[in-house]
XYZ file of C-alpha atoms in Angstrom:
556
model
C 49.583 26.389 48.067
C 49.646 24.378 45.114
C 52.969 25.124 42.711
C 53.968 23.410 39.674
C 58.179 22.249 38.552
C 58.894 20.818 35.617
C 62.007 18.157 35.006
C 62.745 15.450 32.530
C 60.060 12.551 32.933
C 61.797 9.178 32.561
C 59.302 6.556 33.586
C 55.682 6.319 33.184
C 53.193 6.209 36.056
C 51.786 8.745 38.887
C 53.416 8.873 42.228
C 52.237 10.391 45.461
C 53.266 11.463 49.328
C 55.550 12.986 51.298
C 59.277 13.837 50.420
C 62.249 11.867 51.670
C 65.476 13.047 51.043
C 68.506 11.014 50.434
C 71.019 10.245 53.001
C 73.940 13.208 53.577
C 76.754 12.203 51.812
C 80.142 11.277 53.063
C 81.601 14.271 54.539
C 85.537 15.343 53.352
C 87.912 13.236 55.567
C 90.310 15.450 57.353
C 93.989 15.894 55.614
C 95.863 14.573 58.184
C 99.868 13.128 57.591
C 101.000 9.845 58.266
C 104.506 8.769 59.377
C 106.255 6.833 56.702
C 105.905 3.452 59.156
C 102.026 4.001 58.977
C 101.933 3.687 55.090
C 101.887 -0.140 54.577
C 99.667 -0.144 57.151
C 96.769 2.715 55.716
C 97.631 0.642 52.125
C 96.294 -2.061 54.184
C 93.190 -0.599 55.009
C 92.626 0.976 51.674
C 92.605 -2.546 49.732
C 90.272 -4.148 52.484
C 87.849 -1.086 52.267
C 87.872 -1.243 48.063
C 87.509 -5.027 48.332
C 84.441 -4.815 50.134
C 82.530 -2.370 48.656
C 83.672 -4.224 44.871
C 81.653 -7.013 47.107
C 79.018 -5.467 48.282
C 78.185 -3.928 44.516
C 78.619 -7.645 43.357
C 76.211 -8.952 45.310
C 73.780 -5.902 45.161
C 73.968 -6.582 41.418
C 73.049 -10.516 41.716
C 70.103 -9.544 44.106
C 68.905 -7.339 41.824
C 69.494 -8.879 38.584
C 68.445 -7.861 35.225
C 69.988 -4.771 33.825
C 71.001 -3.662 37.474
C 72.893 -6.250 37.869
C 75.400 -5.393 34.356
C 75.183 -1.309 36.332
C 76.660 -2.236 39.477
C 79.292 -4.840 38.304
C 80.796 -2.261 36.127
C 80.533 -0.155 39.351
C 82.423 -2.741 41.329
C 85.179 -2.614 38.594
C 85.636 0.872 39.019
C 86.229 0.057 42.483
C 89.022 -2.043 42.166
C 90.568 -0.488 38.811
C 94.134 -0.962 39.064
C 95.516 2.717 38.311
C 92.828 4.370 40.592
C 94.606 1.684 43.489
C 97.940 2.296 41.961
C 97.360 6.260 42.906
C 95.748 5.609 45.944
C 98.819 3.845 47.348
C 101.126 6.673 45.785
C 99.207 9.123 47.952
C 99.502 7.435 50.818
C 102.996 6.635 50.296
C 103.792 10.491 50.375
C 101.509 11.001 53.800
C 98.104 11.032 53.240
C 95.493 8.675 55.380
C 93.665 5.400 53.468
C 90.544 7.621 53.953
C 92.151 10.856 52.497
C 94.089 8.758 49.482
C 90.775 7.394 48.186
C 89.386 10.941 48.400
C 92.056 12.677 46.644
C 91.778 9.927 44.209
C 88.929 9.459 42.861
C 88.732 13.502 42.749
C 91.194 13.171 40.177
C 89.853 10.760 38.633
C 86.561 12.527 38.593
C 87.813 15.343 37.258
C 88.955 13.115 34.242
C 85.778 11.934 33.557
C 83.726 15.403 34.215
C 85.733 17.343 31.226
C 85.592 13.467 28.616
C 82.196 14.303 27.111
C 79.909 12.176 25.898
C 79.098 9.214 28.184
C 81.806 9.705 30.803
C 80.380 12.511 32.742
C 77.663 10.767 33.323
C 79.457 8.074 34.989
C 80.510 11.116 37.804
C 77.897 9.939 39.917
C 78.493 6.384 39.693
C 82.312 6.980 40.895
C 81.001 9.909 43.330
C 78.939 6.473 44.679
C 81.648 4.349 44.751
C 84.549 7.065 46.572
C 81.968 7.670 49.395
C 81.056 3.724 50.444
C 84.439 3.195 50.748
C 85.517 6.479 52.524
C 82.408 5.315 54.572
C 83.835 2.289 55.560
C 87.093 3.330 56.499
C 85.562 6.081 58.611
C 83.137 3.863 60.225
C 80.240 5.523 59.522
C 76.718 4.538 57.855
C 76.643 4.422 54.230
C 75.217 6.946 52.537
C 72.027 5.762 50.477
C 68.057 5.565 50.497
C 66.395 6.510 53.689
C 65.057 4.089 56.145
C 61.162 4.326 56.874
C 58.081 2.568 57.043
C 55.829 4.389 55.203
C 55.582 4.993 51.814
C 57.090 8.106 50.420
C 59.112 9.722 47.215
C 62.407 10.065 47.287
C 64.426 13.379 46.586
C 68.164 13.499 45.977
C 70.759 15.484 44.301
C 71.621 12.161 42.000
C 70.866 8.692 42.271
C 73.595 6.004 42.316
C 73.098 2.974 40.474
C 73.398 1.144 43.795
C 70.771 2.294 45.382
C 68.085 2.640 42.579
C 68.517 -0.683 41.620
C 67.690 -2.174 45.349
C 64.644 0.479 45.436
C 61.660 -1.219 46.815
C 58.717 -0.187 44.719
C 56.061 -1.033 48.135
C 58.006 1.844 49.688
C 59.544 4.261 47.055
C 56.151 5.548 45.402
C 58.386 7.292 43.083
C 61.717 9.582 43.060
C 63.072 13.062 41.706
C 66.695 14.023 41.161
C 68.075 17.600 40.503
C 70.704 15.900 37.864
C 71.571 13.355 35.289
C 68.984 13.295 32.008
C 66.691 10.756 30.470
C 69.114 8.304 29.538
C 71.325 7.922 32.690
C 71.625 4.778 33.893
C 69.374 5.894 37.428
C 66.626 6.593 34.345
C 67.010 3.550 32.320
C 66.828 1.341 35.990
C 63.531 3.584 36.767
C 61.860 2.229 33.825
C 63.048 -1.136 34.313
C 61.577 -1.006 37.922
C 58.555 0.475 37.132
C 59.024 3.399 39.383
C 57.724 6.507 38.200
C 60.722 9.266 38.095
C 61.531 12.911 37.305
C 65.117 13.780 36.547
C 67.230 17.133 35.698
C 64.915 19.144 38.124
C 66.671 22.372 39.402
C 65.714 23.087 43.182
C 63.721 19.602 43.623
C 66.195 19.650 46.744
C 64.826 22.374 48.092
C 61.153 21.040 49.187
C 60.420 20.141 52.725
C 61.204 17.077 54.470
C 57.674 15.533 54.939
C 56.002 17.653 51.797
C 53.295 16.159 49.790
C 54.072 16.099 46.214
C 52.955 14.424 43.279
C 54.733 13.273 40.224
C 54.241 12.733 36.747
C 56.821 10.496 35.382
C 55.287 10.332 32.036
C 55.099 14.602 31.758
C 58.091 15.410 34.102
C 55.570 17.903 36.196
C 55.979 17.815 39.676
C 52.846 19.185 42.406
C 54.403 20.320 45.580
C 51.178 20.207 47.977
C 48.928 19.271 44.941
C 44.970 21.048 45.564
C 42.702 17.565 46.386
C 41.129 18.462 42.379
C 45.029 17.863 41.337
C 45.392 14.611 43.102
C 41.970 12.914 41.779
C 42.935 14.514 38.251
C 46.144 12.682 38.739
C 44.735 9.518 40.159
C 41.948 9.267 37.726
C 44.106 9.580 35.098
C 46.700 6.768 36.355
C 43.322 4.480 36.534
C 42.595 4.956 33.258
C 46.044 3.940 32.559
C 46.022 0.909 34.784
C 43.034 -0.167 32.699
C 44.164 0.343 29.344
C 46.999 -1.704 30.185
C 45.325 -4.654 31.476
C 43.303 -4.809 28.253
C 46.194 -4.104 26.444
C 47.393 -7.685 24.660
C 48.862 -9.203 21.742
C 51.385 -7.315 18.599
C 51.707 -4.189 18.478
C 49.544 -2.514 16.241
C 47.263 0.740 15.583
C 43.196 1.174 15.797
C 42.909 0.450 11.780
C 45.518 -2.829 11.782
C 48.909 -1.050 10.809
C 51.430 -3.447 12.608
C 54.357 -2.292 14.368
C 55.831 -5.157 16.313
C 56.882 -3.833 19.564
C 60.660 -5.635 20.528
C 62.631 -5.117 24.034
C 65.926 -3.841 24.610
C 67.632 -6.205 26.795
C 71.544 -6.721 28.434
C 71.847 -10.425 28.219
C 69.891 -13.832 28.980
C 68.732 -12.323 32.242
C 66.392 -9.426 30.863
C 64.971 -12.127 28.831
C 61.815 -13.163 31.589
C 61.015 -9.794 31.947
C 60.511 -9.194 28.106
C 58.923 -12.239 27.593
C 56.359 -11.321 30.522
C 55.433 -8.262 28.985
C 54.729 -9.351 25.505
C 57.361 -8.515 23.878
C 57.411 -9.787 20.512
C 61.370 -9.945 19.937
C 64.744 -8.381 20.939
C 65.198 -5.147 18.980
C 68.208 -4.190 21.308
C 70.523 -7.297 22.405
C 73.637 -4.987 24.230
C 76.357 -7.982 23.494
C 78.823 -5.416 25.091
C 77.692 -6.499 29.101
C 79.327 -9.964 27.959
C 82.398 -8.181 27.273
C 82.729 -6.061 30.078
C 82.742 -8.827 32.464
C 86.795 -8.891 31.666
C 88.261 -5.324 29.749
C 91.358 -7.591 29.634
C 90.185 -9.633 27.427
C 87.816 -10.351 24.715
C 85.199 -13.175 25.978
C 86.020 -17.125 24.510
C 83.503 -17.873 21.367
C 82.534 -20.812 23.078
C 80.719 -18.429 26.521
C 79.900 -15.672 23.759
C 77.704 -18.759 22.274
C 75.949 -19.704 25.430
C 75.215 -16.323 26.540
C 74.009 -15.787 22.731
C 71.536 -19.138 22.617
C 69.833 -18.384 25.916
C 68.477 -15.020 24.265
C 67.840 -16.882 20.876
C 65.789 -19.561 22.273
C 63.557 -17.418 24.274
C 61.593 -15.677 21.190
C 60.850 -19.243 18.903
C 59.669 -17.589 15.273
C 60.369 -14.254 16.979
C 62.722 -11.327 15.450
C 66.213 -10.929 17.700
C 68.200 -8.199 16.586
C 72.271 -7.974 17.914
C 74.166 -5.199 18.281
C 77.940 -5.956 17.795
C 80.311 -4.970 20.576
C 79.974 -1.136 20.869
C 83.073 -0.162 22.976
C 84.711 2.902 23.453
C 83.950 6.357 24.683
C 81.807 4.734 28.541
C 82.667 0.726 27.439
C 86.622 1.243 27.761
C 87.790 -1.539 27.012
C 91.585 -2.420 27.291
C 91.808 -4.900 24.685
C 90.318 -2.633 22.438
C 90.279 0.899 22.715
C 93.232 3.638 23.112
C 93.760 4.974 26.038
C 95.062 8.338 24.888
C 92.138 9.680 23.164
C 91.127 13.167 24.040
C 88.037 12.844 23.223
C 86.860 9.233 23.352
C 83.214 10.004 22.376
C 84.246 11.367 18.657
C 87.470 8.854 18.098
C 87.127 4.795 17.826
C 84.284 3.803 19.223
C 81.870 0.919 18.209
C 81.919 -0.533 15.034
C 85.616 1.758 14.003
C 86.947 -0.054 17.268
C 85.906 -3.472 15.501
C 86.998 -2.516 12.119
C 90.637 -1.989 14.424
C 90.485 -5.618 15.534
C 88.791 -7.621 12.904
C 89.704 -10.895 15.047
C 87.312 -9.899 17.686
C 84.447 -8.772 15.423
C 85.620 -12.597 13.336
C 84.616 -14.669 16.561
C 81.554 -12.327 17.634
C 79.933 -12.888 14.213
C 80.991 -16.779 14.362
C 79.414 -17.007 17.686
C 76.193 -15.596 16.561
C 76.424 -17.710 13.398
C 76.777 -20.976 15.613
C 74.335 -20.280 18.116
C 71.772 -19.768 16.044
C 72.240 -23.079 14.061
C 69.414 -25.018 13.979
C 67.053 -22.682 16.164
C 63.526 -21.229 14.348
C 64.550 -17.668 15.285
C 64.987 -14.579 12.608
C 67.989 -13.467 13.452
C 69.733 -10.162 12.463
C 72.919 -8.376 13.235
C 73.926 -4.621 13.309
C 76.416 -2.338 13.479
C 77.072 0.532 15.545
C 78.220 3.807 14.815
C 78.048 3.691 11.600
C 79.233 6.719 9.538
C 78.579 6.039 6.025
C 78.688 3.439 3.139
C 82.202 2.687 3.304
C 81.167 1.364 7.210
C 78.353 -0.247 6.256
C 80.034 -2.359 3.302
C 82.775 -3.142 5.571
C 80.498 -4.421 8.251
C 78.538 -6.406 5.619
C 81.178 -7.916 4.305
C 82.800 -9.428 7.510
C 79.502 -11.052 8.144
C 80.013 -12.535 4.795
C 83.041 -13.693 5.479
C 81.962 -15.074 8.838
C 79.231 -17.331 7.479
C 76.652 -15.537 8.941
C 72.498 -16.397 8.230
C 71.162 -13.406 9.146
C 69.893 -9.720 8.207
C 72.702 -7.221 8.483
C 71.883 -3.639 9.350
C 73.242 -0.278 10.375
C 72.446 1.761 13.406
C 71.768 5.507 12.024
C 73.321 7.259 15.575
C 75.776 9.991 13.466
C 73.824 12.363 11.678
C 75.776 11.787 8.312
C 74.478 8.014 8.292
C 70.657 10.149 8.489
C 71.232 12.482 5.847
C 72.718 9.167 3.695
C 70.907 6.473 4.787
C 69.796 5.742 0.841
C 73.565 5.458 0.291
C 73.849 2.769 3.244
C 70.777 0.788 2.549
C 73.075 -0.209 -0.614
C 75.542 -2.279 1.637
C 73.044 -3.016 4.276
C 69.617 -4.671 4.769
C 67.447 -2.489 7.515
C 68.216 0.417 9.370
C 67.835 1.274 13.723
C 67.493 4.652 14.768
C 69.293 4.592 18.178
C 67.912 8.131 19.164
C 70.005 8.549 22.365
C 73.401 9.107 20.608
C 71.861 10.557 17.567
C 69.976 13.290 19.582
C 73.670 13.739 21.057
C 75.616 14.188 17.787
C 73.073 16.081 15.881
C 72.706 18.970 18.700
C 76.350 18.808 20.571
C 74.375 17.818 23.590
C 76.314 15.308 26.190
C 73.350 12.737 27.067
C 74.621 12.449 30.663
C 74.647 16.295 31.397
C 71.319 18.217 32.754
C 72.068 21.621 31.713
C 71.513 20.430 28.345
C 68.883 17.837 28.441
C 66.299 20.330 26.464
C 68.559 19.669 23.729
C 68.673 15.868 24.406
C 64.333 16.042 24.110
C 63.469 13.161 21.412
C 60.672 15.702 20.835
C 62.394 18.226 19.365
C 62.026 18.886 15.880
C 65.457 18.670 14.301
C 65.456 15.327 15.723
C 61.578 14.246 14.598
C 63.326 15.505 10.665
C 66.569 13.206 11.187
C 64.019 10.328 11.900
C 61.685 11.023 9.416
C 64.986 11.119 6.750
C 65.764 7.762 8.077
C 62.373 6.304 7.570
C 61.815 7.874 4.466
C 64.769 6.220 2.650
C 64.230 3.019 4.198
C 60.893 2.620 2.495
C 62.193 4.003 -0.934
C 64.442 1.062 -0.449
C 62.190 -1.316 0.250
C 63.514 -2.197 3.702
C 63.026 -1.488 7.761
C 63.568 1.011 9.626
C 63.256 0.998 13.229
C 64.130 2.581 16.760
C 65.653 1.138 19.497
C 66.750 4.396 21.257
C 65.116 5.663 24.705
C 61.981 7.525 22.511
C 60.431 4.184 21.703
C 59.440 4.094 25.271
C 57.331 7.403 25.148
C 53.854 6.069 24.414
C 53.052 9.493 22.747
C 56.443 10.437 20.628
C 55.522 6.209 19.714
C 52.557 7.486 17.462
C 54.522 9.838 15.816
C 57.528 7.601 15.183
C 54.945 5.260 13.528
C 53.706 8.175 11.946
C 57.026 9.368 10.278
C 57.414 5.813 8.967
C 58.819 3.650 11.596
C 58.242 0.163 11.312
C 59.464 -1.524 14.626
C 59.485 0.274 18.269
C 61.952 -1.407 20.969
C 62.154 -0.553 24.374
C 62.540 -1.070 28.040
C 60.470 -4.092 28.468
C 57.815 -2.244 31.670
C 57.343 0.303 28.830
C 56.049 -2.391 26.231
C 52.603 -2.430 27.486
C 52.093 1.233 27.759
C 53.042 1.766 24.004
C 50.861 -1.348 23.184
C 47.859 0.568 24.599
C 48.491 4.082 23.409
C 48.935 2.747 19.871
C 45.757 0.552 19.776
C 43.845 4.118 20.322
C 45.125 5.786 16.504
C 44.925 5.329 13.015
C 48.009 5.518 11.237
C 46.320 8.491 9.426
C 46.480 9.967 13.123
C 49.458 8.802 13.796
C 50.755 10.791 10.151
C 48.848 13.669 10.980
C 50.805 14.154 14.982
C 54.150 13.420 12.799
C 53.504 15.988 10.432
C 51.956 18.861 13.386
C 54.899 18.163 15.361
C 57.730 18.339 12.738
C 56.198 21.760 11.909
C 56.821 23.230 15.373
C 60.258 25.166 16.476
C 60.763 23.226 19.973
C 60.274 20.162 21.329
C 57.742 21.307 24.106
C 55.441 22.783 20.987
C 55.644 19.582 19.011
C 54.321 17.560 22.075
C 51.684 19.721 22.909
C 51.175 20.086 19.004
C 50.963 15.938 18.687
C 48.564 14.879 21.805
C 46.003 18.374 20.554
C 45.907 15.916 16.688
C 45.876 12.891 18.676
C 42.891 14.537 21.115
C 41.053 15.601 18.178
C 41.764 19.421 19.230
């Protein structure tokens, strides 16, 4: 019998067959004591068990590449972090096994990160990952991770480690569901750059049948367990139609009636670059300079590496528009060079461009790098901050590029709802605004982006959100200048008509989401586009305004 669930969808695309459920996790290693002439010895095994997994993730990450590859190295430093090893050998010290030290641990350490807000709780799972492939190992047992089969089927689990979505093989994994995490998690964010259609924060998903046929709509979040054979070629016919529009889908983005809104990918580094290139993308709206910095949190990367890493992306979009984002560390991106260790709450303290402000040497040779690499290449280049708060930020951001020598646009990235409700105020210091809707959607409802309990509130649908963007857009063009988005709603083809409706002038994204948007967009007006804006800023919840902007966009 044919029933109907409803998660978060987080990548587009129609997936179905039978349920697979992810392997059983590592069970809780016994408590037993060791002598004190075992200790050295269990130390022993500890470092050799954390050394190999750091190696395994390493190489996982260089298989996989991309933006996968920047997941699971910072995975592979959690591994190896020096005060997680530092407790682990106290532990054992005082008794405990190698296999019971790690456990006790990284429980500790979990617990740290559960009750830190903001980005860190999301990173549970990762270090959940991480504790049970190396209890794994030192128990001897298989790892847990993605089942083994030769068929095709979707995959169910409680949460999805980096690790294994980003080795997913798309011939095999139709598509997957997880009870946890929210739309911007990084098991989301490597969905979309897979091209794997995928359902996330869905209660009870866990419960369904080994060997049930589902289907699943990444793009709605519905999910059909045993789907009637007039759901299934509904469902099919409509991911044709989609297949099709996308193959005819080419060149700028732009509506039915010629509006242009140039559609830019969010990449990591010079190796997203092939991917966005490959699907059209007509810029970098998004360059994350922060993966350069993470490679070492002990220190800041030399100018002369920060300018190779920066001309690879530079050179790749000739006449194209390549917007940076400065270093945003803090809160997730600790980075030890940089941000305090002491904070209580790391998400609301110095984070992003305040951290820079803190160290203007480091935000001095990032700007000088992106000065120099740039030099001489036919590239518009622009710069911008994030976390900015209000004018006083913006100036001070404005004015170190100045100082730095810097050719190029320099812009604010509206993420705090004061730099919204002020953004005329900031467009005095700055030259273009980006709407980075993840964090804003955070701030603006007291929502933790990484926690599924409250990802209704973390909906780029909802309303209170649409009005922030709308704000944004609103002052940009009584300023004469751009605003545009380069948070996770950019990638919704949908919620993309109505951010070109509310005024947006540039959409970046996840480069597999580029073409979808392309397509979707080339079947409005901008008059249709307005008119979805307007229908869905006048509803009370996110689910109305969506149904409220596809029944305009229908013709309803």
């Amino acid at each position: 019998m044919e029933t109907t669930l409803r998660g978060v969808g987080v990548s587009h695309g129609v997936a179905i067959g039978e349920v697979r459920h992810m392997g059983t996790a590592v069970l809780e290693p016994p408590a037993r004591q060791i002598t004190a002439d075992e200790a050295e010895r269990e130390q022993g095994r500890a470092r050799k068990a954390v050394e190999a997994v750091s190696a395994d993730l390493t190489a996982r990450g260089q298989l996989a590449g991309g933006e996968a590859q920047h997941v699971l190295e910072a995975q592979a430093m959690i591994a190896t972090d020096p005060e997680l090893m530092a407790d682990v050998d106290r532990r054992i010290a005082v008794g405990s096994t190698a296999e019971r030290g790690i456990y006790d641990a990284f429980a500790s350490y979990r617990d740290l990160l559960a009750g830190a807000g903001e980005y860190m709780a999301g990173r549970v799972a990762d270090l959940d990952d991480v504790r049970n492939r190396i209890v794994a190992r030192l128990l001897g047992v298989p790892m847990p991770g993605v089942p083994d089969s030769d068929e095709p089927y979707v995959l169910i689990a409680r949460d999805l480690a980096p690790a294994d979505t980003a080795l997913l093989d798309p011939t095999l994994v139709l598509g997957f569901v997880t009870e946890e995490g929210g739309p911007t998690s990084h098991s989301a964010i490597l969905a979309r750059a897979l091209g794997v259609p995928a359902i996330v924060a869905l209660p009870g998903a866990g419960e369904i049948a080994e060997g049930t046929i589902i289907a699943v709509d990444g793009s709605t979040g519905d999910l059909f367990v045993e789907p009637s054979d007039e759901k299934r070629a509904e469902l099919e016919a409509a991911a044709a139609e989609r297949k099709a529009a996308l193959a005819a889908s080419s060149g700028p983005g732009a509506t039915s009636d010629g509006h242009k809104v140039p559609l830019l990918a969010n990449v990591g580094g010079p190796a997203d670059v092939p991917t966005a290139v490959e699907a059209g993308a007509e810029g970098v709206g998004l360059f994350r300079t922060e993966f350069l910095f993470l490679d070492d949190s002990k220190k800041a990367p030399s100018e002369e590496k920060q300018i190779e890493s920066y001309r690879k992306v530079l050179e790749a979009f000739p006449e194209g528009r390549v917007v940076v984002r400065v270093l945003d560390a803090g809160a997730d991106k600790p980075l030890d060079f940089l941000t305090p260790a002491d904070e209580p709450n790391p998400a609301l303290g110095v984070r992003g461009l305040r951290s820079l402000l803190d160290h203007p040497d480091v935000l001095r040779t990032q700007l000088t790098a992106l000065a120099k690499a740039a030099e001489g290449l036919p590239v518009y280049l622009e710069v911008m901050a994030p976390m900015v708060a209000d004018r006083t930020d913006a100036k001070a951001f404005a004015d170190a590029c100045r100082a730095a020598g810097l050719k190029a646009k320099f812009g604010a990235m509206v993420e705090i709802p004061s730099a919204a409700l002020r953004a005329r105020s900031i467009l005095q210091e700055v030259e273009f605004l980006s709407l980075g809707t993840n964090d804003l959607a955070q701030y603006a409802f007291a929502a933790d982006r990484q926690v599924g309990a409250v990802s209704r509130l973390q909906d780029p649908w909802q309303p209170a959100l649409l009005d922030l963007i709308a704000m944004s857009a609103d002052a940009a063009r009584a300023e004469g200048k751009s605003c545009g988005v380069c948070g996770e709603a950019a990638s919704d083809p949908l919620l993309a008509c109505v951010l070109t409706g509310l005024g947006v002038t540039s959409l970046s994204m996840g480069a597999a989401s580029i073409p979808y948007v392309r397509a979707t967009l080339a079947k409005y007006t901008l008059a249709q586009c307005e008119r979805a804006a307007a229908a869905a800023r006048a509803c009370d919840s996110a689910d109305e305004a969506r149904v409220a902007a596809q029944a305009v966009l229908s013709g309803e």
